[in-house]
Structures are given as structure tokens and as C-alpha cells.
Coordinates of C-alpha atoms and ligand atoms in Angstrom, one line a residue:
M1 CA -20.0 -18.3 -2.6
L2 CA -17.0 -17.5 -0.5
H3 CA -18.0 -17.4 3.2
I4 CA -15.2 -15.5 5.0
K5 CA -14.7 -15.9 8.8
N6 CA -12.7 -14.0 11.4
Y7 CA -9.5 -15.6 12.7
I8 CA -9.4 -15.2 16.4
N9 CA -7.3 -17.1 19.0
G10 CA -6.2 -19.5 16.3
K11 CA -9.7 -20.4 15.1
L12 CA -11.9 -19.4 12.2
V13 CA -15.1 -18.0 13.8
E14 CA -18.3 -16.3 12.8
P15 CA -18.9 -12.7 14.0
Q16 CA -20.7 -12.8 17.3
N17 CA -23.6 -10.7 16.0
G18 CA -24.1 -13.2 13.1
N19 CA -24.2 -10.3 10.6
Y20 CA -22.5 -10.3 7.2
V21 CA -21.9 -7.9 4.3
D22 CA -21.6 -8.7 0.6
N23 CA -18.3 -9.1 -1.1
I24 CA -18.4 -7.9 -4.7
N25 CA -16.3 -9.1 -7.6
P26 CA -15.6 -5.8 -9.5
S27 CA -14.6 -7.5 -12.7
I28 CA -18.2 -8.7 -13.2
G29 CA -20.0 -6.3 -10.9
K30 CA -21.6 -9.1 -8.9
K31 CA -21.7 -10.5 -5.4
Y32 CA -19.5 -13.6 -4.9
G33 CA -19.3 -14.0 -1.2
V34 CA -19.9 -12.5 2.2
I35 CA -17.7 -11.2 5.0
P36 CA -18.3 -10.8 8.7
D37 CA -19.8 -7.4 9.7
S38 CA -17.9 -7.6 12.9
D39 CA -18.1 -5.1 15.7
E40 CA -16.4 -4.1 19.0
A41 CA -17.3 -7.4 20.6
D42 CA -15.2 -9.4 18.0
V43 CA -12.3 -6.8 18.3
Q44 CA -12.5 -7.3 22.1
L45 CA -12.1 -11.1 21.8
A46 CA -9.2 -10.6 19.3
I47 CA -7.4 -8.2 21.6
E48 CA -7.9 -10.6 24.6
A49 CA -6.4 -13.4 22.6
A50 CA -3.5 -11.3 21.4
K51 CA -2.8 -10.1 25.0
K52 CA -2.8 -13.7 26.2
A53 CA -0.4 -14.8 23.5
F54 CA 2.0 -11.9 24.0
P55 CA 4.1 -13.2 27.0
V56 CA 5.1 -16.4 25.2
W57 CA 5.5 -15.0 21.7
S58 CA 7.6 -12.0 22.8
K59 CA 10.0 -14.2 24.8
M60 CA 10.4 -16.9 22.2
S61 CA 13.8 -17.0 20.6
D62 CA 14.2 -15.0 17.4
Q63 CA 15.1 -18.2 15.6
K64 CA 11.9 -19.9 16.6
R65 CA 9.7 -16.9 15.6
S66 CA 11.6 -16.7 12.4
N67 CA 10.9 -20.4 11.6
Y68 CA 7.1 -19.8 12.0
L69 CA 7.3 -16.8 9.6
L70 CA 9.4 -18.7 7.0
K71 CA 6.8 -21.5 7.1
I72 CA 4.0 -19.0 6.3
A73 CA 6.1 -17.5 3.5
D74 CA 6.6 -21.0 2.0
L75 CA 2.9 -21.7 2.2
I76 CA 2.1 -18.4 0.4
D77 CA 4.4 -19.5 -2.4
K78 CA 2.8 -22.9 -2.5
K79 CA -0.7 -21.4 -2.9
L80 CA 0.4 -18.7 -5.4
D81 CA -2.3 -19.5 -8.0
Q82 CA -5.1 -19.7 -5.5
L83 CA -4.1 -16.5 -3.8
A84 CA -3.5 -14.6 -7.1
L85 CA -6.9 -15.6 -8.4
A86 CA -8.6 -14.5 -5.1
E87 CA -6.8 -11.2 -5.3
S88 CA -8.0 -10.6 -8.8
Q89 CA -11.6 -11.6 -8.0
D90 CA -11.6 -9.3 -5.0
N91 CA -9.8 -6.3 -6.5
G92 CA -10.3 -6.5 -10.2
K93 CA -6.6 -6.5 -11.0
P94 CA -5.2 -8.7 -13.7
V95 CA -4.4 -12.3 -12.5
W96 CA -1.0 -12.0 -14.1
L97 CA -0.2 -8.9 -12.0
A98 CA -1.2 -10.6 -8.7
T99 CA 0.8 -13.7 -9.7
Q100 CA 3.9 -11.7 -10.6
V101 CA 3.7 -8.9 -8.0
D102 CA 1.2 -9.0 -5.2
I103 CA 1.5 -12.6 -3.9
P104 CA 5.3 -13.1 -4.3
R105 CA 5.8 -9.8 -2.5
A106 CA 3.6 -11.0 0.4
A107 CA 5.8 -14.1 0.8
A108 CA 8.9 -11.8 0.5
N109 CA 7.6 -9.6 3.3
F110 CA 7.5 -12.6 5.7
R111 CA 10.8 -13.9 4.5
F112 CA 12.5 -10.5 4.7
Y113 CA 11.5 -9.9 8.3
A114 CA 11.9 -13.5 9.4
T115 CA 15.6 -13.2 8.4
A116 CA 16.1 -9.6 9.4
I117 CA 15.6 -10.4 13.1
L118 CA 18.4 -12.9 12.9
H119 CA 20.8 -10.2 11.7
D120 CA 19.6 -7.3 13.9
S121 CA 21.7 -6.0 16.7
T122 CA 21.4 -3.1 19.2
E123 CA 23.8 -0.4 20.2
T124 CA 26.1 -0.1 23.2
H125 CA 27.5 3.2 24.4
S126 CA 30.6 2.9 26.5
M127 CA 31.5 5.5 29.1
G128 CA 35.0 4.0 29.5
E129 CA 35.7 2.7 32.9
L130 CA 32.8 4.5 34.4
A131 CA 29.8 2.7 32.9
L132 CA 28.4 0.8 30.0
N133 CA 25.1 1.6 28.3
Y134 CA 23.3 -0.9 26.1
T135 CA 20.0 -0.6 24.3
L136 CA 17.3 -3.2 24.5
R137 CA 14.7 -3.1 21.7
Q138 CA 11.6 -4.7 23.2
P139 CA 8.3 -5.6 21.6
I140 CA 5.5 -3.3 22.7
G141 CA 2.4 -5.6 23.0
V142 CA -0.6 -5.8 20.8
A143 CA -0.1 -4.1 17.5
G144 CA -3.1 -2.9 15.4
C145 CA -2.5 -3.3 11.7
I146 CA -5.0 -1.7 9.2
S147 CA -4.6 -1.9 5.5
P148 CA -6.3 -0.7 2.2
W149 CA -7.7 -2.5 -0.8
N150 CA -5.3 -1.6 -3.6
L151 CA -2.5 -4.1 -2.9
P152 CA -4.4 -6.2 -0.4
L153 CA -2.2 -9.1 0.8
Y154 CA 1.0 -7.2 -0.2
L155 CA 0.3 -4.3 2.2
F156 CA -1.4 -6.4 4.9
T157 CA 1.7 -8.6 5.3
W158 CA 4.0 -5.6 5.0
K159 CA 2.7 -4.6 8.5
I160 CA 2.0 -7.9 10.0
A161 CA 5.4 -9.5 9.2
P162 CA 7.6 -6.9 11.1
A163 CA 5.1 -6.6 13.9
L164 CA 5.2 -10.4 14.5
A165 CA 8.9 -10.8 13.8
S166 CA 9.8 -8.3 16.5
G167 CA 7.8 -10.1 19.0
N168 CA 4.4 -8.3 19.1
T169 CA 1.1 -10.0 18.8
V170 CA -1.3 -8.6 16.2
V171 CA -5.0 -7.7 15.7
A172 CA -5.3 -6.9 12.0
K173 CA -8.1 -5.6 9.7
P174 CA -7.9 -5.8 5.9
S175 CA -10.1 -3.6 3.8
E176 CA -13.7 -4.8 3.8
V177 CA -13.6 -4.4 0.0
T178 CA -10.8 -6.9 -0.4
P179 CA -10.8 -9.4 2.4
A180 CA -10.3 -12.7 0.6
T181 CA -6.5 -13.1 0.7
A182 CA -6.4 -12.1 4.4
Y183 CA -8.9 -14.9 5.0
F184 CA -6.7 -17.4 3.1
L185 CA -3.7 -16.1 5.2
S186 CA -5.6 -17.1 8.3
E187 CA -5.9 -20.6 6.9
I188 CA -2.2 -20.6 6.1
C189 CA -1.3 -19.5 9.7
I190 CA -3.4 -22.5 11.0
E191 CA -1.6 -24.8 8.6
A192 CA 1.8 -23.3 9.7
G193 CA 0.9 -24.1 13.3
L194 CA 1.3 -20.4 14.4
P195 CA 0.4 -20.4 18.1
E196 CA -3.1 -19.3 18.9
G197 CA -3.7 -15.6 19.5
V198 CA -0.4 -14.5 17.9
L199 CA -2.2 -13.1 14.8
N200 CA -5.9 -12.3 14.8
I201 CA -7.8 -11.0 11.8
V202 CA -11.1 -9.3 12.2
H203 CA -13.1 -8.5 9.1
G204 CA -15.7 -5.7 8.7
L205 CA -16.2 -2.0 8.2
G206 CA -13.6 0.6 8.8
G207 CA -15.9 2.7 10.9
K208 CA -16.6 -0.2 13.2
V209 CA -13.7 -2.7 13.3
G210 CA -11.0 -0.2 12.4
S211 CA -12.0 2.4 14.9
A212 CA -12.5 -0.2 17.6
I213 CA -8.9 -1.3 17.2
V214 CA -7.6 2.2 17.1
S215 CA -9.5 3.4 20.2
H216 CA -8.8 0.3 22.3
K217 CA -6.7 1.1 25.3
D218 CA -4.8 -2.2 25.1
V219 CA -3.5 -1.6 21.5
P220 CA -0.6 0.8 22.1
T221 CA 0.7 0.7 18.5
I222 CA -1.2 1.4 15.3
S223 CA 0.2 0.8 11.8
F224 CA -2.2 2.2 9.2
T225 CA -2.1 2.5 5.4
G226 CA -5.0 4.2 3.7
G227 CA -6.5 7.5 2.8
T228 CA -5.3 10.8 4.3
S229 CA -8.7 11.7 5.7
T230 CA -9.0 8.3 7.5
G231 CA -5.4 8.9 8.7
K232 CA -6.5 12.2 10.2
E233 CA -9.4 10.5 12.1
I234 CA -7.0 7.9 13.4
A235 CA -4.5 10.4 14.6
K236 CA -7.2 12.3 16.4
I237 CA -8.2 9.3 18.4
A238 CA -4.6 8.0 19.0
A239 CA -2.9 11.2 20.0
P240 CA -4.5 11.8 23.4
M241 CA -3.9 8.1 24.2
F242 CA -0.2 8.6 23.3
K243 CA -0.2 5.6 20.9
K244 CA 2.7 4.9 18.6
L245 CA 1.5 5.7 15.1
S246 CA 2.7 4.8 11.6
L247 CA 0.6 6.4 8.9
E248 CA 1.1 5.7 5.2
L249 CA -1.4 7.9 3.4
G250 CA -2.3 9.3 0.0
G251 CA -0.1 10.7 -2.8
K252 CA -0.2 12.9 -5.9
N253 CA 3.1 12.0 -7.2
P254 CA 5.0 14.1 -9.8
N255 CA 6.8 12.4 -12.8
I256 CA 9.4 14.9 -14.1
I257 CA 10.8 14.3 -17.5
F258 CA 13.8 16.2 -18.9
A259 CA 14.6 16.4 -22.6
D260 CA 17.9 14.7 -22.1
C261 CA 16.4 11.4 -20.8
D262 CA 16.5 8.0 -22.4
F263 CA 13.2 8.6 -24.2
E264 CA 12.2 5.0 -25.0
K265 CA 13.0 3.7 -21.5
M266 CA 11.2 6.6 -20.0
L267 CA 8.1 6.0 -22.2
E268 CA 8.0 2.3 -21.3
I269 CA 8.2 2.9 -17.5
T270 CA 5.9 6.0 -17.6
L271 CA 3.1 3.8 -19.0
K272 CA 3.6 1.6 -15.9
S273 CA 3.9 4.4 -13.4
S274 CA 0.7 5.9 -14.8
F275 CA -1.5 2.9 -15.2
A276 CA -0.2 -0.1 -13.3
N277 CA -2.9 -1.7 -11.1
Q278 CA -5.4 0.6 -12.9
G279 CA -3.5 3.6 -11.4
Q280 CA -4.4 2.5 -7.9
I281 CA -1.0 2.4 -6.4
C282 CA -0.2 5.2 -3.9
L283 CA 3.2 5.6 -5.8
C284 CA 1.7 6.0 -9.3
G285 CA 3.0 9.2 -11.0
S286 CA -0.3 11.0 -11.8
R287 CA 1.1 14.4 -12.7
I288 CA 3.5 14.2 -15.6
F289 CA 5.7 17.3 -16.2
I290 CA 7.6 17.3 -19.5
E291 CA 10.4 19.7 -20.5
K292 CA 9.1 21.9 -23.3
P293 CA 11.5 20.8 -26.1
I294 CA 10.1 17.3 -26.0
Y295 CA 6.5 18.0 -24.9
E296 CA 4.9 17.4 -28.3
K297 CA 7.1 14.4 -29.0
F298 CA 6.1 12.9 -25.7
K299 CA 2.5 13.7 -26.0
T300 CA 2.2 12.0 -29.4
A301 CA 4.2 8.9 -28.4
F302 CA 2.5 8.5 -25.0
V303 CA -1.1 9.0 -26.2
E304 CA -0.4 6.5 -29.1
R305 CA 0.8 3.9 -26.7
V306 CA -1.9 4.5 -24.1
K307 CA -4.6 4.1 -26.8
K308 CA -3.2 0.6 -27.5
M309 CA -3.5 -0.5 -23.9
K310 CA -5.9 -3.4 -23.4
V311 CA -8.7 -3.1 -20.7
G312 CA -10.9 -5.9 -19.7
N313 CA -11.2 -9.5 -18.5
P314 CA -8.5 -9.7 -15.8
N315 CA -8.0 -13.5 -16.5
K316 CA -6.4 -12.5 -19.8
K317 CA -3.1 -10.7 -20.6
V318 CA -4.7 -7.3 -20.3
D319 CA -2.9 -4.1 -19.3
L320 CA -5.7 -2.9 -17.0
G321 CA -8.4 -4.9 -15.2
A322 CA -11.3 -3.4 -13.3
V323 CA -11.1 -0.6 -10.7
V324 CA -12.0 -1.8 -7.2
S325 CA -15.6 -0.9 -6.8
E326 CA -18.6 0.9 -8.3
P327 CA -18.3 3.9 -5.9
H328 CA -14.6 4.2 -6.7
M329 CA -15.3 4.0 -10.5
Q330 CA -17.9 6.8 -10.1
K331 CA -15.3 8.9 -8.1
V332 CA -12.7 8.5 -10.8
L333 CA -15.1 9.3 -13.6
S334 CA -16.3 12.4 -11.6
Y335 CA -12.7 13.6 -11.5
I336 CA -12.5 13.3 -15.3
E337 CA -15.6 15.5 -15.5
L338 CA -14.0 18.0 -13.1
A339 CA -10.9 18.1 -15.2
K340 CA -13.0 19.1 -18.3
E341 CA -14.8 21.7 -16.2
E342 CA -11.4 23.1 -15.2
G343 CA -10.5 23.5 -18.8
G344 CA -8.6 20.3 -19.4
T345 CA -8.6 18.4 -22.8
V346 CA -9.0 14.6 -22.7
L347 CA -6.4 13.4 -25.2
C348 CA -7.5 9.7 -24.8
G349 CA -9.7 7.6 -22.7
G350 CA -12.1 9.3 -20.3
K351 CA -14.9 6.8 -20.4
R352 CA -16.2 3.6 -18.7
V353 CA -15.6 0.4 -20.6
H354 CA -18.1 -2.4 -21.0
P355 CA -16.1 -5.5 -22.0
E356 CA -17.8 -8.5 -23.7
G357 CA -19.9 -11.2 -22.0
E358 CA -20.0 -11.6 -18.3
F359 CA -17.6 -8.7 -17.8
A360 CA -19.9 -6.1 -19.3
D361 CA -21.1 -4.9 -15.9
G362 CA -17.6 -4.8 -14.3
Y363 CA -16.1 -1.5 -13.3
Y364 CA -13.6 -0.7 -16.1
I365 CA -12.2 2.7 -17.1
E366 CA -10.1 3.6 -20.1
P367 CA -6.6 4.8 -19.3
T368 CA -7.0 8.6 -19.5
V369 CA -4.6 11.3 -20.4
I370 CA -5.5 15.0 -19.9
E371 CA -3.7 18.2 -20.8
G372 CA -4.2 21.9 -20.5
L373 CA -4.7 22.2 -16.8
A374 CA -3.1 24.6 -14.3
F375 CA -0.7 23.0 -11.8
D376 CA -2.8 24.3 -8.9
C377 CA -6.3 23.2 -10.1
R378 CA -8.2 20.6 -8.1
T379 CA -7.5 17.9 -10.7
N380 CA -3.8 18.4 -10.2
Q381 CA -4.0 18.7 -6.4
E382 CA -6.3 16.0 -5.2
E383 CA -5.7 12.3 -5.3
I384 CA -7.8 10.5 -7.9
F385 CA -6.3 7.0 -7.4
G386 CA -7.4 5.7 -10.8
P387 CA -6.1 5.4 -14.4
V388 CA -5.9 9.1 -15.0
V389 CA -2.9 11.3 -15.6
T390 CA -2.3 14.9 -16.5
I391 CA 0.5 16.1 -18.7
M392 CA 2.1 19.6 -18.5
P393 CA 5.1 21.3 -20.1
F394 CA 7.7 23.2 -18.1
E395 CA 10.8 25.3 -18.9
T396 CA 13.1 25.5 -15.9
E397 CA 14.1 23.4 -13.0
A398 CA 12.8 26.0 -10.6
E399 CA 9.5 26.0 -12.3
V400 CA 9.0 22.3 -12.2
L401 CA 10.0 22.1 -8.6
T402 CA 7.3 24.6 -7.8
Y403 CA 4.7 22.5 -9.6
A404 CA 6.0 19.2 -8.1
N405 CA 6.0 20.5 -4.5
S406 CA 2.7 22.3 -4.7
T407 CA 0.4 19.7 -3.4
M408 CA -0.3 18.8 0.2
Y409 CA 1.1 15.3 -0.5
G410 CA 4.7 14.2 -0.5
L411 CA 4.9 10.5 -1.0
A412 CA 7.1 9.7 -4.1
S413 CA 8.5 11.3 -7.2
T414 CA 10.2 10.2 -10.4
V415 CA 12.9 12.1 -12.3
W416 CA 14.0 11.3 -15.9
T417 CA 17.3 12.8 -17.0
S418 CA 20.8 11.7 -18.0
N419 CA 22.4 14.7 -16.2
L420 CA 23.6 13.2 -13.0
Q421 CA 24.3 16.5 -11.3
R422 CA 20.7 17.7 -12.0
A423 CA 19.3 14.4 -10.9
H424 CA 20.9 14.7 -7.4
K425 CA 20.1 18.3 -7.1
I426 CA 16.4 17.8 -8.0
A427 CA 16.2 14.8 -5.7
A428 CA 17.4 16.9 -2.8
E429 CA 14.8 19.6 -3.5
L430 CA 11.7 17.4 -3.9
H431 CA 9.4 17.3 -0.9
T432 CA 8.7 13.5 -1.0
G433 CA 9.8 10.5 1.0
I434 CA 10.9 8.6 -2.0
V435 CA 12.6 9.7 -5.2
W436 CA 13.2 7.4 -8.2
I437 CA 15.8 8.5 -10.8
N438 CA 15.4 6.9 -14.2
C439 CA 13.2 4.2 -12.8
W440 CA 9.9 3.6 -10.9
L441 CA 8.8 1.2 -8.2
L442 CA 12.3 -0.3 -8.0
R443 CA 12.0 -1.5 -4.4
D444 CA 14.7 -2.8 -2.0
L445 CA 12.9 -3.8 1.2
R446 CA 15.7 -2.5 3.3
T447 CA 15.1 1.1 2.4
P448 CA 12.9 3.5 4.4
F449 CA 9.4 3.7 2.9
G450 CA 6.9 6.5 3.5
G451 CA 5.9 10.1 2.8
V452 CA 6.1 13.6 4.1
K453 CA 3.4 16.3 4.6
S454 CA -0.1 14.8 4.3
S455 CA 1.3 11.5 2.9
G456 CA 2.1 10.2 6.3
V457 CA 4.0 10.0 9.5
G458 CA 6.9 7.5 10.1
R459 CA 8.6 5.0 7.8
E460 CA 8.1 1.4 7.0
G461 CA 10.7 -1.0 5.5
G462 CA 14.0 -2.4 6.7
F463 CA 15.0 -1.8 10.3
E464 CA 12.7 1.3 10.4
A465 CA 9.7 -1.1 10.8
L466 CA 11.4 -3.2 13.4
H467 CA 12.2 -0.1 15.3
F468 CA 8.7 1.1 15.0
F469 CA 7.3 -2.1 16.5
T470 CA 9.8 -2.0 19.4
E471 CA 10.6 0.4 22.2
P472 CA 14.2 1.2 22.8
K473 CA 15.3 0.9 26.5
N474 CA 18.6 2.2 27.6
V475 CA 20.3 0.1 30.4
C476 CA 23.1 1.9 32.1
V477 CA 25.5 -0.3 34.1
K478 CA 27.9 1.4 36.5
L479 CA 31.2 -0.4 36.3
Ligands
LIG501 P1 -9.2 4.1 3.5 O1 -8.6 5.1 4.3 O2 -10.7 4.2 3.1 O3 -9.2 2.6 4.2 C1 -8.0 2.1 4.7 C2 -8.3 1.1 5.8 O4 -8.8 1.8 6.9 C3 -9.4 0.1 5.4 O5 -9.1 -1.2 6.0 C4 -10.6 0.7 6.0 O6 -11.6 -0.2 6.2 C5 -10.0 1.3 7.3 N1 -10.8 2.3 7.9 C6 -11.7 3.1 7.3 N2 -12.2 4.0 8.2 C7 -11.6 3.8 9.4 C8 -11.6 4.4 10.7 N3 -12.4 5.4 11.0 N4 -10.7 3.9 11.6 C9 -9.9 2.9 11.4 N5 -9.9 2.3 10.2 C10 -10.6 2.7 9.2 O7 -8.3 3.9 2.2 P2 -8.6 3.0 1.0 O8 -8.9 1.5 1.4 O9 -9.7 3.6 0.1 O10 -7.2 3.0 0.2 C11 -6.8 3.9 -0.7 C12 -5.9 5.0 0.0 O11 -4.8 4.3 0.5 C13 -5.4 5.9 -1.0 O12 -5.5 7.2 -0.5 C14 -3.9 5.5 -1.2 O13 -3.1 6.6 -1.6 C15 -3.6 5.1 0.2 N6 -2.4 4.2 0.2 C16 -1.3 4.7 0.7 C17 -0.1 3.9 0.6 C18 1.2 4.4 1.2 O14 2.0 3.5 1.4 N7 1.3 5.6 1.5 C19 -0.1 2.6 -0.1 C20 -1.4 2.2 -0.6 C21 -2.5 3.0 -0.5 P3 -12.8 -0.4 5.1 O15 -12.2 -0.6 3.8 O16 -13.5 -1.6 5.6 O17 -13.6 0.9 5.1

């Protein structure tokens, strides 16, 4: 049994109330550990520790802070196998995926920001002989970082790394559903000799630990990734306190396929953009729009390939592992039922899978393709966040733009075409924070990352994140 502890003031500690909640392995549907059911008292201790650590950490040289973060990155690399296995046990994703994507990216997040601060500079604005202005970008204080369960260590570190690199101290909460790699990260920080109180990790329920962080007067900055409804709750609490907020929320991303695209390349990547990580990536393209002349060809080829995808034991070379939890599996299955009620036809998939042996009770769902739905029905408007996509034909650019932009979300979109003019034109017209042309999930960590409309507020990535975690101060010197 994995017995997870909080990481407060440099030490692994039990929750003060002594309470724990179960941690379930979704690939077998059984408890495999416990995590602290922490409350406000633990959050208070973590914030006190972070406040105490702030003066020294924020004034430390960039080089020295960078060295600590690089050491953490190296230790993540060293523990790749252990972390990848833990991520798979917690989340249900294939071990190979965690080994190739989640854990290397967590190390890359630390390395990226550890070195970014060494190359950062601020602006000066000269007023000739009259005066010189220069901008100081100073860390804010204690940053609250709250992350979801779909890419646990990947997204946790995507917040923590820039917050720490820019000189803030942190109180962080991973999702209660996937706490294991955050716990191992606390062990890594101890091994790396990170000064006590610089990073604090409090485990527990969102409604208790998360809201205690968000509502605390001594946490002026909140970086949150999760669902849009949780984001709304956080914004309501944070707004009257004038906190700085970064919200990365849900998506219902369009994948637009024109007849002139490279068909084979598009097919190969569309399988990934539809079903990678069991469709539980905020960037997955869940609404696929296909230009009419190739609709039937696409449908036949896509469904044939989807039917061949392997679902099951995440320790093997499967395409899909388990979805994250029983309630989430039920939610996804209920959306498939809704799609049928709304007049959709399930072309393949649609059911729970019971793999052999000890995996029979795990939470597996077949990759599912649905057609025949209106663009504005609930199935095509609400985030399902599972291995379910809809396919729809379109005739004109104007028509597909109406479909694509019709949801309340605006995170990412994908366009497949060999017509460069059209690609740029459509990219400019799509209401999303990210547009991929003839690719998907090709990420350069320097680029701004985030959504518009109900997909979020603010941007992560590159200098955007360093700027988020600092306050610019203009200093005007009369000459
Ligand atoms: P949730 O919003 O349920 O949870 C996200 C985090 O917030 C968890 O740590 C959760 O804790 C915590 N939390 C829950 N309630 C509160 C609260 N009242 N105050 C503060 N914190 C709280 O999202 P999921 O974990 O279900 O993640 C899936 C969602 O995340 C999807 O909508 C997906 O699109 C989105 N997402 C967005 C991304 C983006 O970059 N835009 C990237 C990845 C995912 P606990 O788990 O313990 O309840």
C-alpha cells in the first residue's frame, strides 16, 4: 500500500487530523494506497512555511535557483521508470505513454524554466537626457498551484517550475485522484536539497484543500488547471480579493479536415488527437469536421483503424489504457447514451471493456466514433473528456467556421489542408488560443499556451508564465 504524506516545510508529514482517503488504481479498479484528507489547518502550515522561505528564495541569485531546479530535473530523469509506473497506476494510462511523454515533459518543465531565467531580461525606456525608466519584474510571494488528474506530473510541474524559477515560493495541490507522482516529487525535492518551505505539497480534496489555498489572504497568485465549472468557483473567490489568476480550463476542440490534405498523415495523427491518453487531454480534437468530397473515404478508413486499436492492460503496448476513475467512466458512457438519444449513430466502440484477468474490473472504454449529430447538440457542445469523437461533413469554409466556433470553449483547433492561403485564413478566424496546422500537440515550450472564452484566462508557457508569476515595477530615474 502506498502511504502518501504531505510535504510541508521540507518534511514529509501526516495530515494534522489523521484522516486519509483511498487511492484507487483504475486499471484494476482496486484501492492501492491512501492519501491525506488534509484540511485548512495543513494548508495554513504550508502557507506559513512558504511565507517564511520567501525572503531568502526570492533574493537568491537566478543561477543558484536554477541549479536547484536543474537538480530536480536530473532526479526526475533518473527515476523515470518508477515515476512512469506510478503515473500509470494512478491514472490508468499506458506505462509506455507515461515513459515517453508525461515524465520526460515534467523534467523538461524544470529544465526549461531553470534556464529561461538565466536568459531573461527586462525593458528600459529612455527619455533621453530627462530620465531613464527600467522595469523590475519581482516575484509576488506565495503562489498557489492546483492541477488536474489527466497529465498529473506534467501539468503539476508546468506551474511549479515557473513559479519557483521566478522566485516565488509555492503551496501546491495535485488532484486527489492522481497524487502519487506529486508525492514522489516531494521526495525528489528533499534529495535535491531544496530549502525548506520553498515548495509545499498538500494532498486532499479540491473542496477542502484547493478552496483553502484559493481563499487564503496570503496567497496572492493562483495558477489553476482543471474544469471550467471549478474555474468559475475559483474566480468568484479570487476576484474580490484581487488575486492574480491563471485559469487553464476545458475544451471541445475542432479538428477540421479539408479534401486537399495529406490523407495518410492526417489519418495517423487524427487517431492520436482523438484517443491519446484515452481522450483525456484538454487538447484532444473531439469534434471532427470533414470536407464532403472525402467524408465517406475518411469515415471508412478511420473507423477501420479505430476498430483495430488495442484497449487494456496498461503495462503492455496498448493504444488505450483505463480512464481515470469509475465516476469518470460512468460520465463518459452516459454521454454515449446521450449521443444516441440525440440521434447519433455509433459507428464503432461505445461500450465498457473488461480485459482479461486482474484487469477485468478496471475502467476501460472502447474508442468510440459517432456520426449523424447536429453541430449544436449537447454531445457536440459539452466536454466529454474521454475516448469519444463525433464526425460531421461540411461544404464550405464559412460553414465549418460556424461549427468550429459554436461552443463556449476556445482552447485548441487543428486544420488539415495543403492550401497555405486557406490554412492561414482559417487560423486567423478560429476562436481558440492554439491552432495546429497539419499537426497536433507539437509543442514548443516557448509559445503562449492557453484558451479563450470558457477555456480560460491568461497564458502559460515561455515568458508568459514568468511574467504571470512576477509583478512588473517601473522605476523612473530623473537624470
Ligand atoms: P477539476 O476542476 O475537477 O479539478 C482540478 C483541480 O482542482 C484538482 O486538483 C481538484 O481537486 C481541484 N479542485 C476541485 N474543486 C476545487 C475548488 N472548489 N477549489 C480549488 N480547487 C478545486 O478538473 P479535473 O481534475 O476533473 O480535470 C479535468 C479538467 O481539466 C477537464 O475539464 C480538462 O479539460 C481540464 N484541463 C485543462 C487543461 C488546459 O490546459 N486548459 C489541461 C488539462 C486539463 P480534486 O481532484 O481533489 O477534486
